[in-house]
Tab-separated table of C-alpha atoms and ligand atoms in Angstrom:
chain	number	residue	atom	x	y	z
A	1	MET	CA	21.124	19.555	-2.895
A	2	ILE	CA	17.245	19.191	-1.395
A	3	PRO	CA	16.011	16.221	-3.944
A	4	LEU	CA	12.486	16.469	-5.307
A	5	ALA	CA	11.667	13.128	-4.041
A	6	GLU	CA	13.550	10.695	-1.571
A	7	PRO	CA	12.169	6.769	-0.573
A	8	THR	CA	12.448	6.287	3.019
A	9	PHE	CA	12.500	2.685	4.294
A	10	GLY	CA	12.552	1.201	7.757
A	11	ASP	CA	12.739	-2.434	9.521
A	12	ALA	CA	9.518	-3.385	7.347
A	13	GLU	CA	11.675	-3.598	4.215
A	14	ARG	CA	15.373	-4.379	5.864
A	15	SER	CA	14.447	-7.595	7.204
A	16	ARG	CA	12.410	-9.282	4.750
A	17	VAL	CA	15.487	-8.079	1.864
A	18	VAL	CA	17.631	-10.256	4.324
A	19	ASP	CA	15.297	-12.743	4.802
A	20	ALA	CA	14.920	-13.164	0.626
A	21	LEU	CA	18.723	-13.172	0.553
A	22	GLU	CA	19.175	-15.718	3.375
A	23	ARG	CA	16.793	-17.708	1.551
A	24	GLY	CA	18.110	-17.530	-1.684
A	25	TRP	CA	15.211	-15.721	-3.092
A	26	ILE	CA	16.867	-13.623	-5.695
A	27	SER	CA	15.244	-13.585	-8.679
A	28	PRO	CA	11.312	-14.046	-9.345
A	29	LYS	CA	11.502	-17.217	-8.152
A	30	GLY	CA	10.014	-17.187	-4.637
A	31	GLU	CA	7.547	-16.191	-2.154
A	32	TYR	CA	7.780	-12.359	-1.736
A	33	VAL	CA	6.661	-12.078	-5.132
A	34	THR	CA	3.344	-13.525	-4.370
A	35	GLU	CA	2.930	-12.115	-1.204
A	36	PHE	CA	3.603	-8.593	-2.663
A	37	GLU	CA	1.152	-9.245	-5.200
A	38	ASP	CA	-1.461	-10.213	-2.458
A	39	VAL	CA	-0.861	-7.260	-0.229
A	40	PHE	CA	-0.958	-4.877	-3.000
A	41	GLY	CA	-4.158	-6.209	-4.641
A	42	ALA	CA	-5.805	-6.200	-1.278
A	43	TRP	CA	-4.950	-3.029	-0.367
A	44	ILE	CA	-6.191	-1.575	-3.804
A	45	GLY	CA	-9.189	-3.599	-3.862
A	46	THR	CA	-8.967	-5.978	-6.832
A	47	GLU	CA	-9.063	-9.767	-7.330
A	48	HIS	CA	-6.179	-9.856	-9.321
A	49	ALA	CA	-2.484	-7.987	-9.164
A	50	PHE	CA	0.332	-9.111	-11.055
A	51	ALA	CA	3.892	-7.634	-10.165
A	52	THR	CA	5.761	-6.477	-13.126
A	53	SER	CA	9.308	-5.386	-14.277
A	54	THR	CA	8.477	-1.763	-14.739
A	55	GLY	CA	5.517	0.374	-14.883
A	56	THR	CA	5.970	0.955	-18.397
A	57	ALA	CA	6.100	-3.004	-18.468
A	58	ALA	CA	2.683	-2.986	-16.553
A	59	LEU	CA	1.009	-0.599	-19.031
A	60	HIS	CA	2.401	-2.261	-22.014
A	61	LEU	CA	1.245	-5.678	-20.875
A	62	SER	CA	-1.965	-4.386	-20.109
A	63	LEU	CA	-2.803	-3.402	-24.009
A	64	LEU	CA	-1.244	-6.526	-25.075
A	65	ALA	CA	-3.638	-8.468	-22.880
A	66	ALA	CA	-6.536	-6.172	-24.072
A	67	GLY	CA	-5.769	-6.988	-27.752
A	68	ILE	CA	-4.963	-3.462	-28.792
A	69	GLY	CA	-2.903	-3.343	-31.536
A	70	GLU	CA	-2.153	-2.224	-35.468
A	71	GLY	CA	-4.636	0.058	-36.449
A	72	ASP	CA	-6.231	1.277	-33.212
A	73	GLU	CA	-6.230	4.517	-31.526
A	74	VAL	CA	-5.711	5.121	-27.820
A	75	ILE	CA	-6.657	8.159	-25.879
A	76	VAL	CA	-3.753	9.283	-23.593
A	77	PRO	CA	-3.556	12.738	-21.857
A	78	ASP	CA	-1.214	15.151	-23.236
A	79	LEU	CA	0.455	16.314	-20.080
A	80	THR	CA	1.675	12.578	-18.697
A	81	TRP	CA	5.284	10.616	-18.560
A	82	ILE	CA	5.864	9.634	-21.940
A	83	ALA	CA	5.287	5.584	-21.301
A	84	CYS	CA	1.849	6.585	-21.714
A	85	ALA	CA	2.277	7.226	-25.644
A	86	ASN	CA	5.052	5.036	-25.640
A	87	VAL	CA	3.218	1.695	-24.792
A	88	VAL	CA	0.725	2.454	-27.402
A	89	SER	CA	3.440	2.740	-30.119
A	90	TYR	CA	5.290	-0.532	-28.946
A	91	VAL	CA	1.880	-2.551	-29.812
A	92	GLY	CA	1.591	-1.167	-33.111
A	93	ALA	CA	-1.510	1.211	-31.853
A	94	THR	CA	-1.502	5.110	-32.453
A	95	PRO	CA	-1.797	7.312	-29.581
A	96	VAL	CA	-3.904	10.334	-29.705
A	97	PHE	CA	-3.460	13.089	-27.386
A	98	ALA	CA	-6.411	14.422	-25.423
A	99	ASP	CA	-5.880	17.949	-23.502
A	100	VAL	CA	-6.221	18.017	-19.665
A	101	ASP	CA	-8.539	20.039	-17.155
A	102	PRO	CA	-6.891	23.345	-16.256
A	103	ASP	CA	-7.418	23.035	-12.293
A	104	THR	CA	-6.944	19.348	-11.831
A	105	TYR	CA	-4.513	18.518	-14.591
A	106	THR	CA	-6.056	15.375	-15.274
A	107	LEU	CA	-7.717	13.867	-18.423
A	108	ASP	CA	-10.713	16.203	-19.789
A	109	PRO	CA	-13.484	14.201	-20.665
A	110	ALA	CA	-14.573	16.587	-23.216
A	111	SER	CA	-11.431	16.845	-24.930
A	112	VAL	CA	-11.331	12.912	-25.132
A	113	ARG	CA	-14.997	13.145	-26.748
A	114	GLU	CA	-13.747	15.083	-29.371
A	115	ARG	CA	-10.976	12.758	-29.959
A	116	LEU	CA	-13.064	9.691	-30.374
A	117	THR	CA	-13.252	7.958	-33.652
A	118	GLU	CA	-14.222	4.447	-35.458
A	119	ASP	CA	-10.665	3.244	-34.688
A	120	THR	CA	-10.636	4.298	-30.847
A	121	LYS	CA	-9.990	1.222	-28.618
A	122	ALA	CA	-9.021	2.607	-25.197
A	123	VAL	CA	-8.701	5.470	-23.161
A	124	MET	CA	-5.949	6.109	-19.995
A	125	PRO	CA	-6.536	8.366	-17.612
A	126	VAL	CA	-3.599	9.142	-15.777
A	127	HIS	CA	-3.885	10.191	-11.862
A	128	LEU	CA	-1.475	12.997	-12.842
A	129	TYR	CA	1.221	13.989	-9.340
A	130	GLY	CA	-1.743	12.070	-7.075
A	131	GLN	CA	-4.453	13.545	-8.334
A	132	PRO	CA	-7.418	11.413	-9.013
A	133	CYS	CA	-9.028	11.855	-12.356
A	134	GLU	CA	-12.797	12.624	-12.754
A	135	MET	CA	-13.649	9.198	-13.576
A	136	THR	CA	-17.847	8.948	-14.331
A	137	PRO	CA	-17.602	10.927	-17.357
A	138	ILE	CA	-14.760	9.132	-18.838
A	139	GLN	CA	-16.253	6.001	-17.639
A	140	ARG	CA	-19.653	6.743	-19.195
A	141	LEU	CA	-17.624	7.548	-22.963
A	142	ALA	CA	-15.927	4.291	-22.739
A	143	ASP	CA	-19.469	2.313	-21.791
A	144	LYS	CA	-20.760	3.943	-24.631
A	145	HIS	CA	-18.143	3.484	-27.443
A	146	ASP	CA	-17.207	-0.080	-25.829
A	147	LEU	CA	-13.970	1.315	-25.072
A	148	LEU	CA	-11.061	-0.125	-22.308
A	149	VAL	CA	-10.326	1.899	-19.166
A	150	LEU	CA	-6.534	1.793	-18.671
A	151	GLU	CA	-6.089	3.483	-15.113
A	152	ASP	CA	-2.616	5.045	-15.170
A	153	ALA	CA	-1.899	5.209	-11.230
A	154	ALA	CA	1.490	5.150	-11.771
A	155	GLU	CA	1.607	8.198	-9.620
A	156	ALA	CA	-1.047	7.999	-7.376
A	157	HIS	CA	-0.863	4.308	-4.973
A	158	GLY	CA	-3.897	4.954	-2.065
A	159	ALA	CA	-5.395	7.728	-4.000
A	160	THR	CA	-9.191	7.298	-3.767
A	161	TYR	CA	-12.073	8.383	-6.264
A	162	ARG	CA	-15.502	8.469	-4.391
A	163	GLY	CA	-14.602	5.901	-1.872
A	164	ARG	CA	-12.519	3.093	-4.156
A	165	ARG	CA	-8.841	3.117	-4.638
A	166	VAL	CA	-7.245	4.227	-8.123
A	167	GLY	CA	-6.430	0.930	-9.957
A	168	SER	CA	-9.539	-0.551	-9.283
A	169	LEU	CA	-11.999	1.981	-10.922
A	170	GLY	CA	-11.156	0.989	-14.769
A	171	ASP	CA	-10.622	-2.698	-16.476
A	172	VAL	CA	-7.437	-2.653	-15.282
A	173	GLY	CA	-4.924	-0.470	-13.755
A	174	CYS	CA	-1.071	0.138	-13.803
A	175	PHE	CA	1.099	1.221	-11.293
A	176	SER	CA	5.073	2.231	-11.195
A	177	PHE	CA	7.261	1.225	-8.074
A	178	TYR	CA	10.232	3.336	-9.664
A	179	GLY	CA	12.346	5.062	-7.049
A	180	ASN	CA	10.654	8.500	-7.046
A	181	LYS	CA	7.206	6.992	-6.409
A	182	ILE	CA	4.914	7.255	-3.675
A	183	LEU	CA	5.649	3.485	-2.664
A	184	THR	CA	8.875	2.286	-4.397
A	185	THR	CA	10.997	-1.379	-5.110
A	186	GLY	CA	13.709	0.492	-7.179
A	187	GLN	CA	12.300	-0.323	-10.136
A	188	GLY	CA	8.896	-2.557	-10.399
A	189	GLY	CA	5.527	-2.256	-11.679
A	190	MET	CA	1.735	-3.791	-10.787
A	191	ILE	CA	-1.274	-4.488	-12.703
A	192	THR	CA	-4.603	-4.816	-11.052
A	193	THR	CA	-7.949	-5.933	-12.197
A	194	ASP	CA	-10.635	-8.009	-11.605
A	195	ASP	CA	-11.500	-9.305	-15.007
A	196	ASP	CA	-10.395	-12.922	-15.232
A	197	GLU	CA	-9.648	-13.044	-18.715
A	198	LEU	CA	-7.554	-10.226	-19.120
A	199	ALA	CA	-5.726	-11.699	-15.858
A	200	GLU	CA	-4.958	-15.244	-17.981
A	201	ARG	CA	-3.584	-13.155	-20.723
A	202	ILE	CA	-1.150	-10.894	-18.357
A	203	ARG	CA	0.074	-13.943	-16.682
A	204	LEU	CA	0.802	-16.303	-19.946
A	205	LEU	CA	2.525	-13.097	-21.326
A	206	ARG	CA	4.541	-11.849	-18.474
A	207	ARG	CA	6.058	-15.195	-18.219
A	208	ASP	CA	7.542	-15.592	-21.882
A	209	GLY	CA	3.906	-16.946	-23.197
A	210	MET	CA	4.683	-20.267	-20.957
A	211	SER	CA	1.285	-22.270	-20.686
A	212	ARG	CA	0.259	-22.946	-17.067
A	213	ASP	CA	-0.355	-26.549	-16.845
A	214	ARG	CA	2.458	-27.490	-19.647
A	215	LYS	CA	5.916	-26.176	-18.533
A	216	TYR	CA	8.299	-25.025	-21.501
A	217	TYR	CA	5.376	-25.152	-23.686
A	218	HIS	CA	4.985	-21.275	-24.955
A	219	SER	CA	1.809	-20.867	-26.843
A	220	VAL	CA	2.100	-17.145	-27.377
A	221	ILE	CA	5.471	-14.473	-27.761
A	222	GLY	CA	5.431	-13.880	-24.625
A	223	TYR	CA	7.702	-11.544	-22.427
A	224	ASN	CA	9.733	-11.104	-19.037
A	225	TYR	CA	8.715	-8.768	-17.433
A	226	ARG	CA	9.219	-10.337	-13.956
A	227	LEU	CA	9.941	-8.628	-10.723
A	228	THR	CA	12.518	-10.181	-8.274
A	229	ASN	CA	11.882	-11.571	-4.666
A	230	ILE	CA	14.544	-8.851	-3.508
A	231	GLN	CA	12.461	-6.057	-5.205
A	232	ALA	CA	9.024	-7.396	-3.855
A	233	ALA	CA	10.716	-7.865	-0.294
A	234	ILE	CA	10.802	-4.134	-0.322
A	235	GLY	CA	7.192	-3.881	-2.032
A	236	VAL	CA	5.874	-5.599	0.994
A	237	GLY	CA	7.673	-3.335	3.503
A	238	GLN	CA	6.222	-0.644	1.685
A	239	VAL	CA	2.579	-1.729	1.348
A	240	GLU	CA	2.864	-2.154	5.182
A	241	ARG	CA	4.037	1.476	5.690
A	242	ALA	CA	1.800	2.805	3.143
A	243	ASP	CA	-0.544	4.880	5.457
A	244	ALA	CA	2.747	6.553	7.400
A	245	ILE	CA	4.288	7.681	4.002
A	246	LEU	CA	0.561	8.851	2.576
A	247	GLU	CA	0.003	10.745	5.894
A	248	ASN	CA	3.577	12.103	5.326
A	249	LYS	CA	2.922	13.260	1.802
A	250	ARG	CA	-0.108	15.082	3.091
A	251	ARG	CA	1.425	16.993	5.408
A	252	VAL	CA	4.167	18.287	2.885
A	253	ALA	CA	1.715	19.176	0.745
A	254	GLU	CA	-0.618	21.143	2.933
A	255	THR	CA	2.343	23.089	4.254
A	256	TYR	CA	3.591	24.265	0.945
A	257	ARG	CA	-0.253	24.971	0.194
A	258	ARG	CA	-0.861	27.028	2.999
A	259	GLU	CA	2.169	28.827	3.049
A	260	LEU	CA	2.380	29.551	-1.012
A	261	THR	CA	-1.224	29.933	-2.434
A	262	THR	CA	-1.776	33.520	-3.408
A	263	GLN	CA	-2.865	35.077	-6.655
A	264	ASP	CA	0.369	34.421	-8.011
A	265	VAL	CA	0.622	30.661	-7.275
A	266	ARG	CA	-2.019	28.339	-7.196
A	267	PHE	CA	-2.321	24.416	-6.898
A	268	GLN	CA	-3.854	21.749	-8.373
A	269	ALA	CA	-7.274	21.353	-7.349
A	270	THR	CA	-8.519	18.433	-5.071
A	271	PRO	CA	-12.138	18.418	-5.669
A	272	GLY	CA	-14.625	16.392	-3.858
A	273	TRP	CA	-15.054	13.454	-5.572
A	274	GLY	CA	-11.666	11.928	-4.109
A	275	GLU	CA	-8.591	12.340	-2.128
A	276	SER	CA	-5.070	12.842	-3.710
A	277	ALA	CA	-1.954	10.816	-2.998
A	278	HIS	CA	-0.135	14.041	-2.777
A	279	TRP	CA	2.919	12.522	-4.848
A	280	MET	CA	4.345	15.746	-6.225
A	281	VAL	CA	3.750	19.241	-4.949
A	282	ALA	CA	2.490	21.110	-8.379
A	283	PRO	CA	2.259	24.858	-8.166
A	284	VAL	CA	1.454	26.702	-11.338
A	285	PHE	CA	2.906	30.530	-11.192
A	286	ARG	CA	0.875	33.188	-13.148
A	287	THR	CA	3.298	34.179	-15.427
A	288	THR	CA	6.377	32.622	-17.275
A	289	GLY	CA	8.712	35.520	-15.803
A	290	GLN	CA	7.929	34.589	-12.392
A	291	PHE	CA	8.202	30.491	-13.016
A	292	GLU	CA	11.722	31.063	-14.161
A	293	ARG	CA	12.308	33.526	-11.497
A	294	VAL	CA	11.640	30.767	-8.965
A	295	ARG	CA	12.919	27.970	-11.068
A	296	ASN	CA	16.404	29.878	-10.910
A	297	ALA	CA	16.281	31.265	-7.448
A	298	LEU	CA	15.481	27.341	-6.023
A	299	ALA	CA	18.426	26.178	-8.325
A	300	ASP	CA	20.650	28.778	-7.008
A	301	ALA	CA	19.381	27.556	-3.314
A	302	ASP	CA	20.592	23.857	-4.240
A	303	VAL	CA	16.717	22.723	-4.237
A	304	GLU	CA	16.022	20.120	-6.846
A	305	THR	CA	12.415	21.063	-9.194
A	306	ARG	CA	11.265	20.079	-12.293
A	307	PRO	CA	9.202	21.619	-14.891
A	308	PHE	CA	5.764	19.799	-15.736
A	309	PHE	CA	6.138	17.178	-18.226
A	310	TYR	CA	6.789	18.421	-22.052
A	311	PRO	CA	3.312	18.063	-24.023
A	312	LEU	CA	3.534	14.659	-25.204
A	313	HIS	CA	2.269	16.001	-29.161
A	314	GLU	CA	5.435	18.460	-29.390
A	315	GLN	CA	8.151	15.500	-28.204
A	316	PRO	CA	10.249	14.563	-30.920
A	317	PRO	CA	8.252	10.886	-31.837
A	318	TYR	CA	5.097	12.085	-31.624
A	319	ALA	CA	5.366	15.883	-33.272
A	320	GLY	CA	3.229	16.631	-35.993
A	321	SER	CA	0.428	14.381	-35.021
A	322	GLY	CA	-1.918	17.075	-35.409
A	323	SER	CA	-3.036	17.762	-31.813
A	324	ASP	CA	-3.705	20.898	-30.436
A	325	CYS	CA	-3.607	21.194	-26.586
A	326	PRO	CA	-3.463	24.847	-25.584
A	327	VAL	CA	-3.940	24.133	-21.686
A	328	THR	CA	-1.303	21.460	-21.219
A	329	GLU	CA	0.836	23.860	-23.127
A	330	ARG	CA	0.297	26.691	-20.683
A	331	LEU	CA	0.632	24.563	-18.054
A	332	HIS	CA	3.816	23.431	-18.954
A	333	GLU	CA	5.331	26.712	-19.335
A	334	ARG	CA	4.212	27.743	-15.836
A	335	GLY	CA	4.369	24.866	-13.734
A	336	LEU	CA	6.944	23.393	-11.180
A	337	ASN	CA	7.280	20.034	-9.115
A	338	LEU	CA	9.026	21.258	-5.912
A	339	PRO	CA	10.888	19.167	-2.888
A	340	SER	CA	7.677	16.389	-1.723
A	341	ALA	CA	9.799	13.564	-0.221
A	342	PRO	CA	7.452	12.077	3.046
A	343	ASN	CA	10.522	12.732	5.304
A	344	LEU	CA	11.054	16.159	3.939
A	345	ASN	CA	10.770	18.272	7.468
A	346	HIS	CA	8.926	21.501	8.145
A	347	GLN	CA	11.982	23.795	8.910
A	348	ILE	CA	13.397	22.991	5.335
A	349	ILE	CA	9.610	23.034	3.636
A	350	MET	CA	9.404	26.679	5.494
A	351	GLU	CA	13.116	27.867	4.056
A	352	ILE	CA	12.222	26.729	0.354
A	353	CYS	CA	8.733	28.815	0.825
A	354	ASP	CA	11.243	31.832	1.713
A	355	VAL	CA	13.034	31.332	-1.300
A	356	ILE	CA	10.046	31.193	-3.538
A	357	ARG	CA	8.460	34.182	-1.955
A	358	ASN	CA	11.341	36.265	-2.145
A	359	ALA	CA	11.935	35.410	-6.051
A	360	LEU	CA	8.241	36.597	-6.627
B	1	PLP	C1	6.840	6.581	-13.575
B	1	PLP	C2	5.497	6.529	-14.421
B	1	PLP	C3	5.309	5.571	-15.631
B	1	PLP	C4	6.313	4.277	-15.719
B	1	PLP	O1	6.800	3.839	-14.558
B	1	PLP	P1	8.318	3.361	-14.924
B	1	PLP	O2	8.106	2.208	-13.665
B	1	PLP	O3	9.345	4.515	-14.534
B	1	PLP	O4	8.627	2.103	-16.147
B	1	PLP	C5	4.406	5.735	-15.961
B	1	PLP	N1	3.297	6.509	-15.957
B	1	PLP	C6	3.132	7.499	-15.218
B	1	PLP	C7	2.183	8.565	-15.397
B	1	PLP	C8	4.589	7.440	-14.568
B	1	PLP	O5	4.337	8.570	-13.458
């Protein structure tokens, strides 16, 4: 089976994991966590970076730290991973689903504007499949209506918008290091921010609410959302190799685009405002019949694929939330993720493209 995603590791990760074990740094206590936060924060370009146990925990902590809760609404794209809505529910707020742009598949500012109410407190642009959202109009709406901008950069490590790395554009940014992400620690996450007040609350909440200058004194109900040093040791190595990983992701994406772009197959648009990190190659077929034929042919050829996310407003926990997102619905019916591992060799990509062309 050719997998959808596959991590790559080298001596940069291996030597640090062995070192962490030899020093007995297996829990969150030890120096690799701090080093991972330092190198990742510097790479993204924010003042603060906090490693967390998962990307979901990073999103959850960010909402908690910003004081989002009961009675508040948070606008999230309809086309994204379910955690984006779940974390809003965790804090007792309501996710409101906005539609995405038909070309970039990312949050459509016009749809965000339509969903605004007096209760809207935050907006969550998701840099889907590695493609940076158009942030300027979202930021403008946020400024006008005093909204928190929480960037979900879980799929877009290293992507840029107008020369700046995603995760440094909003009030707070969140990353995931799950096994299939661009950089991985198996499980893990990171919060990036320039806001000192948010940073202080994130620090407190992540460590069980334990006060910084009074050990074992817990001033609030917190969470144990920390990363371990074994994971952080892998993470430091991944950051060291990030440019090489991104270069390979681009090579894979460009090969598929060159081979397959026709009237029947189009790819996620990559407008001039930034550079995609090309997490997942994501063709959309002209008809649902073509989508089905390609999906079946690839399954028969032992090639793993994944349909685009179900529209969140159709998932059982959020069904009946009343949102109409026709673009997301159309993309879900005709969009497919193809194997996008950075170590995918040229010959295999060409074979996958042949299967797709024959099915079409
Ligand atoms: C992977 C992902 C998450 C969640 O990250 P985990 O580390 O799996 O908890 C959140 N949002 C998006 C868009 C993701 O792709």
